[in-house]
C-alpha cells in the first residue's frame, strides 16, 4: 500500500505491509535461513542482481524487509537496514563510515557503549574522537577537524537528556564535508525525524520505543540516500549482524502502536516530572517538557512531543537514590527503556558504568542521577509508587 500521503499513525499501521499469496492481514514470519532457486541459472542471476528473489536470510528476508520498509517510510528515508541489536546498528554505522585516520565528533552523554566502542576499540585502528556537549553549537564548530568524517548525535541523550539542534549541526557539518548520524532512540520517529532536519543517517535501538514491549533486542539504520543505504547494508551483511525474521515480526507488530503508546506515556511523564520537581526530597529533575530544562524551547521546535524519559536526583545523592530504587513496587528496577512497563535504573553503576568517572561528570551524569522510563500504567499509580518510595528516603 502506498502510505506516503497518510498521517503518521496510518503509516505506522500500514507502511511496509504487503499481502502474501494467502492474503495474510499481517506480515508472516518467514522463518527460513535460505530460499530455493528455480534452477542453477536463476540462482546465478539472483546473485548477479539480474533476477528478483531472496537468496539467504542474512542478505534479505520478506519479514525483515517489511520492517525495513515500515521504518524507512516513517523516517522519510530512502531505505533502512535492520540489525541484531542497537549496538549492531552503531557498529555497522561506524564500520561503514570511519576509516583509519578518521575523527568523530559525538554527544558526550550518548549511551555508554556507543562511546566506549570508539574510545576503546576503534582507537586501535587509528580512529580518534571528541565527545562534547553538542547542545553548544560553537563547541561543535570548533571540534570539527579536517579529518572529521562523522558527527554522531544522540538527542535527547541517554541519560543526561541533552537536546542538540540537528538542523544547525547538519548545516555546520555539511559545510565541513562530514556526515551527520542521529541516534533517535529516545525520541522515536513518532516525535522526531532527523532526516527531515538534515541528518544523513538515523538509527534506533528498536529494543526501546519502536518495539515497545521489552521482549526483543534489535536495531535499525535508515539513510537519506541510496549510496549510504547500500554501504550500510553491505557492512551489516559483512559483519553478520542481521535481524532474525521472528525478531522482525515482533518489532513490526510493536511499531504499529508506537503513536498511542508514546502519547499515553508522555502525558503521564509530564505529570510525574512536575510532581517530582515540586517534591521537597528531590534535588533536580531533567525532563525536556519542563520549562526548567535548558533546551526546552529547542525540543519544542525540533520534536512534536517531549517523550517519556525523566532523569532526576534525590537529595542525598547516590545513597538516597538507591533507597528509592529499592523501594519502588510498580516500576521495575531494570536497565532498558521505552516499553509499556515503567523502568528505573542507576546509570553511573549500570548502563554508564563503563565510562570513567571524569567522562561521566563531563557528560552531566552525576552519581546520584536516577533514570526513569515512564510506561503506560495509570499516572496515579506511578505517582503513588514514587511517593511511598520517597517516604522511605
Ligand atoms: N542507543 C541508545 C540511545 C540506547 O539507549 C541503547 C541501549 C543502544 C543504542 C544500544 O541498543 P541495544 O543494543 O541495547 O539494543 N540502551 C540501553 C539502556 O539505556 N539500558 O539498557 C540498554
Short mmCIF file of C-alpha atoms and ligand atoms in Angstrom, two decimals:
data_model
loop_
_atom_site.label_atom_id
_atom_site.label_comp_id
_atom_site.label_asym_id
_atom_site.label_seq_id
_atom_site.Cartn_x
_atom_site.Cartn_y
_atom_site.Cartn_z
CA UNK A 1 0.00 0.00 0.00
CA UNK A 2 1.24 3.49 -0.83
CA UNK A 3 1.18 5.31 2.51
CA UNK A 4 3.19 8.42 1.59
CA UNK A 5 0.17 10.74 1.75
CA UNK A 6 -1.11 9.34 5.08
CA UNK A 7 -0.74 10.61 8.63
CA UNK A 8 1.85 9.13 10.96
CA UNK A 9 -0.48 6.72 12.78
CA UNK A 10 -1.86 5.38 9.49
CA UNK A 11 1.70 4.94 8.27
CA UNK A 12 2.66 3.11 11.44
CA UNK A 13 -0.14 0.60 10.88
CA UNK A 14 0.15 0.11 7.13
CA UNK A 15 3.63 1.10 5.89
CA UNK A 16 5.73 -1.79 4.67
CA UNK A 17 2.95 -4.38 4.68
CA UNK A 18 2.29 -6.44 1.57
CA UNK A 19 -0.25 -9.24 1.47
CA UNK A 20 1.32 -12.62 0.86
CA UNK A 21 -0.09 -15.25 -1.54
CA UNK A 22 -2.82 -16.12 1.01
CA UNK A 23 -3.82 -12.50 1.67
CA UNK A 24 -2.43 -12.63 5.20
CA UNK A 25 -3.51 -9.46 7.07
CA UNK A 26 -0.25 -9.30 9.00
CA UNK A 27 3.30 -9.87 7.85
CA UNK A 28 4.05 -13.60 8.15
CA UNK A 29 7.23 -14.85 9.81
CA UNK A 30 9.38 -16.29 7.04
CA UNK A 31 11.42 -18.39 9.43
CA UNK A 32 13.89 -19.73 6.92
CA UNK A 33 17.61 -19.37 6.53
CA UNK A 34 17.62 -19.86 2.76
CA UNK A 35 15.43 -19.71 -0.36
CA UNK A 36 15.19 -22.24 -3.20
CA UNK A 37 16.23 -21.15 -6.68
CA UNK A 38 14.13 -22.19 -9.69
CA UNK A 39 17.26 -23.58 -11.34
CA UNK A 40 21.01 -23.01 -11.41
CA UNK A 41 20.75 -20.10 -13.85
CA UNK A 42 18.13 -18.44 -11.63
CA UNK A 43 20.47 -18.77 -8.62
CA UNK A 44 23.33 -17.20 -10.55
CA UNK A 45 21.02 -14.43 -11.77
CA UNK A 46 19.82 -13.64 -8.26
CA UNK A 47 23.42 -13.36 -7.07
CA UNK A 48 24.21 -11.11 -10.03
CA UNK A 49 21.20 -8.93 -9.22
CA UNK A 50 19.62 -9.82 -12.55
CA UNK A 51 16.64 -11.75 -11.18
CA UNK A 52 14.27 -10.95 -8.33
CA UNK A 53 14.00 -13.22 -5.34
CA UNK A 54 15.59 -13.81 -1.99
CA UNK A 55 18.83 -15.75 -1.55
CA UNK A 56 19.76 -16.15 2.12
CA UNK A 57 18.29 -14.51 5.24
CA UNK A 58 21.45 -12.63 6.24
CA UNK A 59 21.19 -10.86 2.87
CA UNK A 60 17.42 -10.30 2.98
CA UNK A 61 14.14 -11.85 4.08
CA UNK A 62 10.50 -10.83 3.45
CA UNK A 63 9.66 -10.33 7.15
CA UNK A 64 12.77 -8.22 7.75
CA UNK A 65 12.10 -6.28 4.53
CA UNK A 66 8.60 -5.40 5.76
CA UNK A 67 10.03 -3.85 8.93
CA UNK A 68 12.73 -2.02 6.96
CA UNK A 69 10.11 -0.54 4.59
CA UNK A 70 7.92 0.46 7.56
CA UNK A 71 10.77 2.31 9.33
CA UNK A 72 12.10 3.88 6.10
CA UNK A 73 8.64 5.28 5.39
CA UNK A 74 8.21 6.71 8.88
CA UNK A 75 11.70 8.24 9.00
CA UNK A 76 11.30 9.61 5.43
CA UNK A 77 14.38 7.62 4.47
CA UNK A 78 15.49 6.14 1.20
CA UNK A 79 15.78 2.74 2.87
CA UNK A 80 16.54 1.02 6.16
CA UNK A 81 18.78 -1.80 7.38
CA UNK A 82 17.63 -3.86 10.38
CA UNK A 83 20.28 -5.24 12.74
CA UNK A 84 20.51 -7.80 15.51
CA UNK A 85 20.67 -5.11 18.22
CA UNK A 86 21.01 -1.35 18.66
CA UNK A 87 24.75 -1.86 19.14
CA UNK A 88 24.72 -3.82 15.86
CA UNK A 89 23.38 -0.68 14.20
CA UNK A 90 26.01 1.51 15.91
CA UNK A 91 28.86 -0.87 14.90
CA UNK A 92 27.60 -1.09 11.32
CA UNK A 93 27.46 2.71 11.11
CA UNK A 94 30.98 3.20 12.50
CA UNK A 95 32.45 0.44 10.33
CA UNK A 96 30.76 1.78 7.19
CA UNK A 97 31.71 5.42 7.65
CA UNK A 98 35.02 5.53 9.56
CA UNK A 99 38.40 4.55 8.11
CA UNK A 100 41.87 4.65 9.60
CA UNK A 101 42.79 8.22 10.50
CA UNK A 102 39.17 9.39 10.68
CA UNK A 103 37.87 11.56 13.52
CA UNK A 104 34.39 11.51 15.05
CA UNK A 105 32.63 14.29 16.97
CA UNK A 106 29.92 12.98 19.28
CA UNK A 107 27.49 13.86 22.06
CA UNK A 108 29.26 13.31 25.41
CA UNK A 109 26.27 11.71 27.11
CA UNK A 110 25.46 9.07 24.49
CA UNK A 111 24.54 5.55 25.60
CA UNK A 112 27.80 4.41 27.29
CA UNK A 113 28.78 1.56 24.89
CA UNK A 114 28.21 3.73 21.76
CA UNK A 115 31.01 5.92 23.10
CA UNK A 116 33.10 3.07 24.53
CA UNK A 117 33.21 1.33 21.15
CA UNK A 118 35.01 4.29 19.57
CA UNK A 119 37.18 5.20 22.56
CA UNK A 120 38.31 1.68 23.46
CA UNK A 121 38.11 -0.30 20.22
CA UNK A 122 38.09 1.87 17.09
CA UNK A 123 41.05 3.74 18.62
CA UNK A 124 43.04 0.53 17.97
CA UNK A 125 42.56 1.18 14.25
CA UNK A 126 43.59 4.84 14.35
CA UNK A 127 40.14 6.41 14.70
CA UNK A 128 40.05 9.40 17.06
CA UNK A 129 37.10 11.13 18.66
CA UNK A 130 35.94 14.19 20.56
CA UNK A 131 32.86 13.76 22.76
CA UNK A 132 31.36 17.04 23.93
CA UNK A 133 28.21 18.88 24.82
CA UNK A 134 26.62 19.03 21.36
CA UNK A 135 23.94 21.43 22.58
CA UNK A 136 26.75 24.01 22.31
CA UNK A 137 27.00 24.85 18.60
CA UNK A 138 30.27 26.79 18.97
CA UNK A 139 31.87 23.79 20.66
CA UNK A 140 30.73 21.54 17.79
CA UNK A 141 32.10 24.02 15.22
CA UNK A 142 35.49 24.13 16.99
CA UNK A 143 35.71 20.34 17.42
CA UNK A 144 35.37 19.56 13.69
CA UNK A 145 38.80 18.90 12.16
CA UNK A 146 39.86 18.39 8.54
CA UNK A 147 39.73 14.60 9.12
CA UNK A 148 36.32 14.58 10.86
CA UNK A 149 34.08 12.22 8.92
CA UNK A 150 31.09 11.87 11.20
CA UNK A 151 29.15 13.94 13.71
CA UNK A 152 27.31 11.47 15.91
CA UNK A 153 24.41 12.93 17.86
CA UNK A 154 22.15 11.33 20.38
CA UNK A 155 19.24 13.65 21.07
CA UNK A 156 17.72 13.61 23.61
CA UNK A 157 20.79 11.94 25.09
CA UNK A 158 20.88 8.96 27.42
CA UNK A 159 20.54 9.74 30.34
CA UNK A 160 21.50 13.43 30.65
CA UNK A 161 18.56 14.42 28.40
CA UNK A 162 20.66 16.96 26.47
CA UNK A 163 18.95 18.16 23.29
CA UNK A 164 21.10 19.03 20.27
CA UNK A 165 20.00 21.20 17.34
CA UNK A 166 20.01 18.70 14.45
CA UNK A 167 19.31 21.28 11.73
CA UNK A 168 22.04 23.70 12.84
CA UNK A 169 24.59 20.92 13.34
CA UNK A 170 23.80 19.34 9.96
CA UNK A 171 24.47 22.72 8.32
CA UNK A 172 27.80 23.11 10.18
CA UNK A 173 28.89 19.53 9.45
CA UNK A 174 27.92 19.54 5.78
CA UNK A 175 29.80 22.80 5.22
CA UNK A 176 32.89 20.99 6.53
CA UNK A 177 32.26 17.86 4.45
CA UNK A 178 31.19 15.47 7.19
CA UNK A 179 28.11 13.35 7.61
CA UNK A 180 25.65 13.51 10.50
CA UNK A 181 24.11 10.48 12.18
CA UNK A 182 21.45 10.74 14.87
CA UNK A 183 20.59 8.09 17.43
CA UNK A 184 16.84 8.73 17.59
CA UNK A 185 16.10 6.02 20.17
CA UNK A 186 14.93 8.34 22.98
CA UNK A 187 12.57 10.39 20.81
CA UNK A 188 11.35 7.62 18.45
CA UNK A 189 10.28 8.51 14.90
CA UNK A 190 6.86 9.44 16.24
CA UNK A 191 8.29 12.55 17.90
CA UNK A 192 11.38 13.41 15.85
CA UNK A 193 12.51 12.82 12.27
CA UNK A 194 16.20 13.69 11.98
CA UNK A 195 16.44 13.14 8.20
CA UNK A 196 13.83 15.89 7.67
CA UNK A 197 16.11 18.15 9.71
CA UNK A 198 19.16 17.47 7.53
CA UNK A 199 20.79 14.39 9.10
CA UNK A 200 22.21 11.74 6.77
CA UNK A 201 21.59 8.61 8.85
CA UNK A 202 19.21 7.87 11.71
CA UNK A 203 19.49 4.85 13.97
CA UNK A 204 17.48 3.19 16.70
CA UNK A 205 17.79 0.60 19.34
CA UNK A 206 14.39 -0.87 18.42
CA UNK A 207 14.62 -2.69 21.74
CA UNK A 208 13.13 0.52 23.16
CA UNK A 209 10.15 2.58 21.93
CA UNK A 210 9.88 1.08 18.42
CA UNK A 211 9.19 -2.43 19.67
CA UNK A 212 7.90 -1.14 22.99
CA UNK A 213 7.20 -4.38 24.86
CA UNK A 214 10.55 -5.33 26.44
CA UNK A 215 10.57 -8.65 24.61
CA UNK A 216 13.03 -8.06 21.74
CA UNK A 217 16.57 -6.73 21.32
CA UNK A 218 17.15 -5.18 17.90
CA UNK A 219 18.36 -2.19 15.93
CA UNK A 220 17.81 -0.35 12.68
CA UNK A 221 19.57 2.22 10.50
CA UNK A 222 17.80 4.42 7.94
CA UNK A 223 19.56 6.69 5.47
CA UNK A 224 18.80 9.70 3.34
CA UNK A 225 20.24 8.41 0.07
CA UNK A 226 20.70 5.25 -1.94
CA UNK A 227 24.51 5.16 -1.75
CA UNK A 228 24.53 5.42 2.06
CA UNK A 229 21.85 2.74 2.35
CA UNK A 230 23.89 0.46 0.15
CA UNK A 231 27.10 0.91 2.12
CA UNK A 232 25.28 0.32 5.43
CA UNK A 233 23.65 -2.84 4.07
CA UNK A 234 26.93 -4.16 2.67
CA UNK A 235 28.60 -3.61 6.05
CA UNK A 236 25.73 -5.20 8.03
CA UNK A 237 25.90 -8.28 5.77
CA UNK A 238 29.67 -8.46 6.16
CA UNK A 239 29.55 -8.09 9.93
CA UNK A 240 26.73 -10.62 10.08
CA UNK A 241 24.60 -8.63 12.50
CA UNK A 242 21.32 -9.16 10.64
CA UNK A 243 17.98 -9.19 12.40
CA UNK A 244 16.17 -12.52 12.66
CA UNK A 245 12.72 -12.94 10.99
CA UNK A 246 10.96 -13.65 14.28
CA UNK A 247 12.52 -10.56 15.85
CA UNK A 248 11.46 -8.51 12.79
CA UNK A 249 7.88 -9.77 13.07
CA UNK A 250 7.62 -8.72 16.72
CA UNK A 251 9.17 -5.31 16.08
CA UNK A 252 6.89 -4.72 13.06
CA UNK A 253 3.89 -5.52 15.27
CA UNK A 254 5.13 -3.34 18.12
CA UNK A 255 5.76 -0.36 15.87
CA UNK A 256 2.11 -0.25 14.78
CA UNK A 257 1.11 1.05 18.24
CA UNK A 258 4.04 3.47 18.70
CA UNK A 259 1.81 6.54 18.42
CA UNK A 260 -0.70 5.57 21.07
CA UNK A 261 2.00 4.26 23.42
CA UNK A 262 4.09 7.44 23.14
CA UNK A 263 1.08 9.75 23.54
CA UNK A 264 -0.05 7.98 26.69
CA UNK A 265 3.40 7.67 28.25
CA UNK A 266 4.33 11.30 27.62
CA UNK A 267 1.02 12.55 29.06
CA UNK A 268 1.93 10.69 32.26
CA UNK A 269 5.60 11.74 32.12
CA UNK A 270 4.83 15.46 32.30
CA UNK A 271 2.66 14.88 35.38
CA UNK A 272 5.37 12.83 37.07
CA UNK A 273 8.09 15.34 36.15
CA UNK A 274 6.05 18.22 37.59
CA UNK A 275 5.25 16.20 40.71
CA UNK A 276 8.92 15.28 41.23
CA UNK A 277 10.05 18.87 40.62
CA UNK A 278 7.73 20.06 43.41
CA UNK A 279 8.80 17.30 45.84
CA UNK A 280 10.94 18.54 48.77
CA UNK A 281 13.17 15.44 48.69
CA UNK A 282 14.08 15.86 45.02
CA UNK A 283 17.21 17.89 44.18
CA UNK A 284 16.57 18.41 40.46
CA UNK A 285 14.56 16.97 37.56
CA UNK A 286 15.59 16.89 33.91
CA UNK A 287 12.60 16.38 31.64
CA UNK A 288 12.58 18.13 28.28
CA UNK A 289 8.92 19.04 28.66
CA UNK A 290 9.62 21.19 31.74
CA UNK A 291 10.34 24.90 31.14
CA UNK A 292 13.29 24.46 33.56
CA UNK A 293 15.08 22.20 31.02
CA UNK A 294 17.87 24.21 29.33
CA UNK A 295 16.85 23.10 25.83
CA UNK A 296 13.08 23.10 26.37
CA UNK A 297 12.48 25.64 23.57
CA UNK A 298 14.71 23.75 21.12
CA UNK A 299 12.91 20.49 21.95
CA UNK A 300 9.59 22.24 21.30
CA UNK A 301 10.79 23.28 17.84
CA UNK A 302 12.53 20.08 16.88
CA UNK A 303 10.16 17.46 18.28
CA UNK A 304 6.39 17.05 18.21
CA UNK A 305 6.29 16.00 21.88
CA UNK A 306 8.59 15.53 24.86
CA UNK A 307 8.57 11.76 25.30
CA UNK A 308 8.65 9.79 28.49
CA UNK A 309 12.24 9.72 29.78
CA UNK A 310 12.97 11.53 33.04
CA UNK A 311 16.26 11.90 34.90
CA UNK A 312 16.33 13.19 38.45
CA UNK A 313 18.39 13.21 41.62
CA UNK A 314 17.09 12.65 45.12
CA UNK A 315 18.50 14.90 47.88
CA UNK A 316 21.21 12.80 49.49
CA UNK A 317 22.66 11.69 46.12
CA UNK A 318 23.53 8.09 45.36
CA UNK A 319 22.53 6.60 48.73
CA UNK A 320 19.13 8.28 48.66
CA UNK A 321 18.65 7.24 45.02
CA UNK A 322 19.40 3.63 45.95
CA UNK A 323 16.77 3.70 48.69
CA UNK A 324 14.25 4.99 46.16
CA UNK A 325 15.16 2.31 43.59
CA UNK A 326 15.00 -0.44 46.21
CA UNK A 327 11.54 0.63 47.31
CA UNK A 328 9.57 1.21 44.11
CA UNK A 329 7.00 -1.54 43.63
CA UNK A 330 5.15 -0.76 40.40
CA UNK A 331 8.23 0.41 38.50
CA UNK A 332 10.74 -2.34 37.76
CA UNK A 333 14.39 -1.82 38.69
CA UNK A 334 15.99 -2.77 35.37
CA UNK A 335 18.01 -1.29 32.51
CA UNK A 336 16.43 -0.61 29.10
CA UNK A 337 13.60 1.82 28.47
CA UNK A 338 10.75 2.72 26.16
CA UNK A 339 8.47 -0.22 26.96
CA UNK A 340 4.89 -0.35 28.19
CA UNK A 341 6.18 -1.06 31.69
CA UNK A 342 7.86 1.65 33.78
CA UNK A 343 11.55 1.01 34.46
CA UNK A 344 14.00 2.71 36.80
CA UNK A 345 17.81 2.38 36.84
CA UNK A 346 21.05 3.96 38.05
CA UNK A 347 23.26 4.94 35.05
CA UNK A 348 26.54 5.54 36.96
CA UNK A 349 26.63 1.95 38.25
CA UNK A 350 24.68 0.27 35.43
CA UNK A 351 24.29 1.50 31.81
CA UNK A 352 27.14 4.03 32.01
CA UNK A 353 29.45 2.17 34.43
CA UNK A 354 31.92 1.55 31.58
CA UNK A 355 32.66 5.29 31.32
CA UNK A 356 35.36 6.81 33.52
CA UNK A 357 34.06 8.93 36.45
CA UNK A 358 35.58 12.02 34.74
CA UNK A 359 33.85 11.25 31.42
CA UNK A 360 30.57 10.72 33.27
CA UNK A 361 30.81 14.06 35.04
CA UNK A 362 31.79 15.74 31.75
CA UNK A 363 28.62 14.25 30.29
CA UNK A 364 26.41 15.55 33.15
CA UNK A 365 25.86 12.04 34.53
CA UNK A 366 26.14 12.60 38.27
CA UNK A 367 26.49 9.64 40.66
CA UNK A 368 23.07 10.39 42.10
CA UNK A 369 21.23 10.52 38.75
CA UNK A 370 18.26 8.15 38.58
CA UNK A 371 16.73 7.39 35.17
CA UNK A 372 13.01 6.74 34.96
CA UNK A 373 11.32 5.43 31.80
CA UNK A 374 7.59 6.06 32.05
CA UNK A 375 5.35 3.26 30.77
CA UNK A 376 1.63 3.21 30.08
CA UNK A 377 0.39 2.35 33.57
CA UNK A 378 -2.00 4.78 35.31
CA UNK A 379 -0.31 8.04 36.26
CA UNK A 380 -1.91 7.99 39.71
CA UNK A 381 -0.44 4.56 40.44
CA UNK A 382 3.05 5.58 39.33
CA UNK A 383 2.94 8.75 41.42
CA UNK A 384 1.69 6.79 44.45
CA UNK A 385 4.55 4.32 43.91
CA UNK A 386 7.16 7.10 43.81
CA UNK A 387 5.53 8.79 46.80
CA UNK A 388 5.79 5.72 49.04
CA UNK A 389 9.38 5.08 47.88
CA UNK A 390 10.40 8.70 48.58
CA UNK A 391 8.83 8.47 52.04
CA UNK A 392 11.43 5.79 52.89
CA UNK A 393 14.36 8.02 51.86
N1 LIG B 1 21.33 3.72 21.64
C1 LIG B 1 20.69 4.10 22.75
C2 LIG B 1 20.25 5.53 22.91
C3 LIG B 1 20.44 3.18 23.75
O1 LIG B 1 19.80 3.59 24.85
C4 LIG B 1 20.89 1.83 23.60
C5 LIG B 1 20.67 0.81 24.65
C6 LIG B 1 21.55 1.48 22.42
C7 LIG B 1 21.76 2.44 21.46
C8 LIG B 1 22.03 0.07 22.18
O2 LIG B 1 20.92 -0.74 21.89
P1 LIG B 1 20.80 -2.32 22.20
O3 LIG B 1 21.98 -2.97 21.57
O4 LIG B 1 20.77 -2.49 23.66
O5 LIG B 1 19.51 -2.67 21.52
N2 LIG B 1 20.33 1.36 25.89
C9 LIG B 1 20.15 0.71 27.00
C10 LIG B 1 19.89 1.34 28.22
O6 LIG B 1 19.84 2.55 28.41
N3 LIG B 1 19.68 0.45 29.14
O7 LIG B 1 19.88 -0.82 28.67
C11 LIG B 1 20.21 -0.74 27.26
#
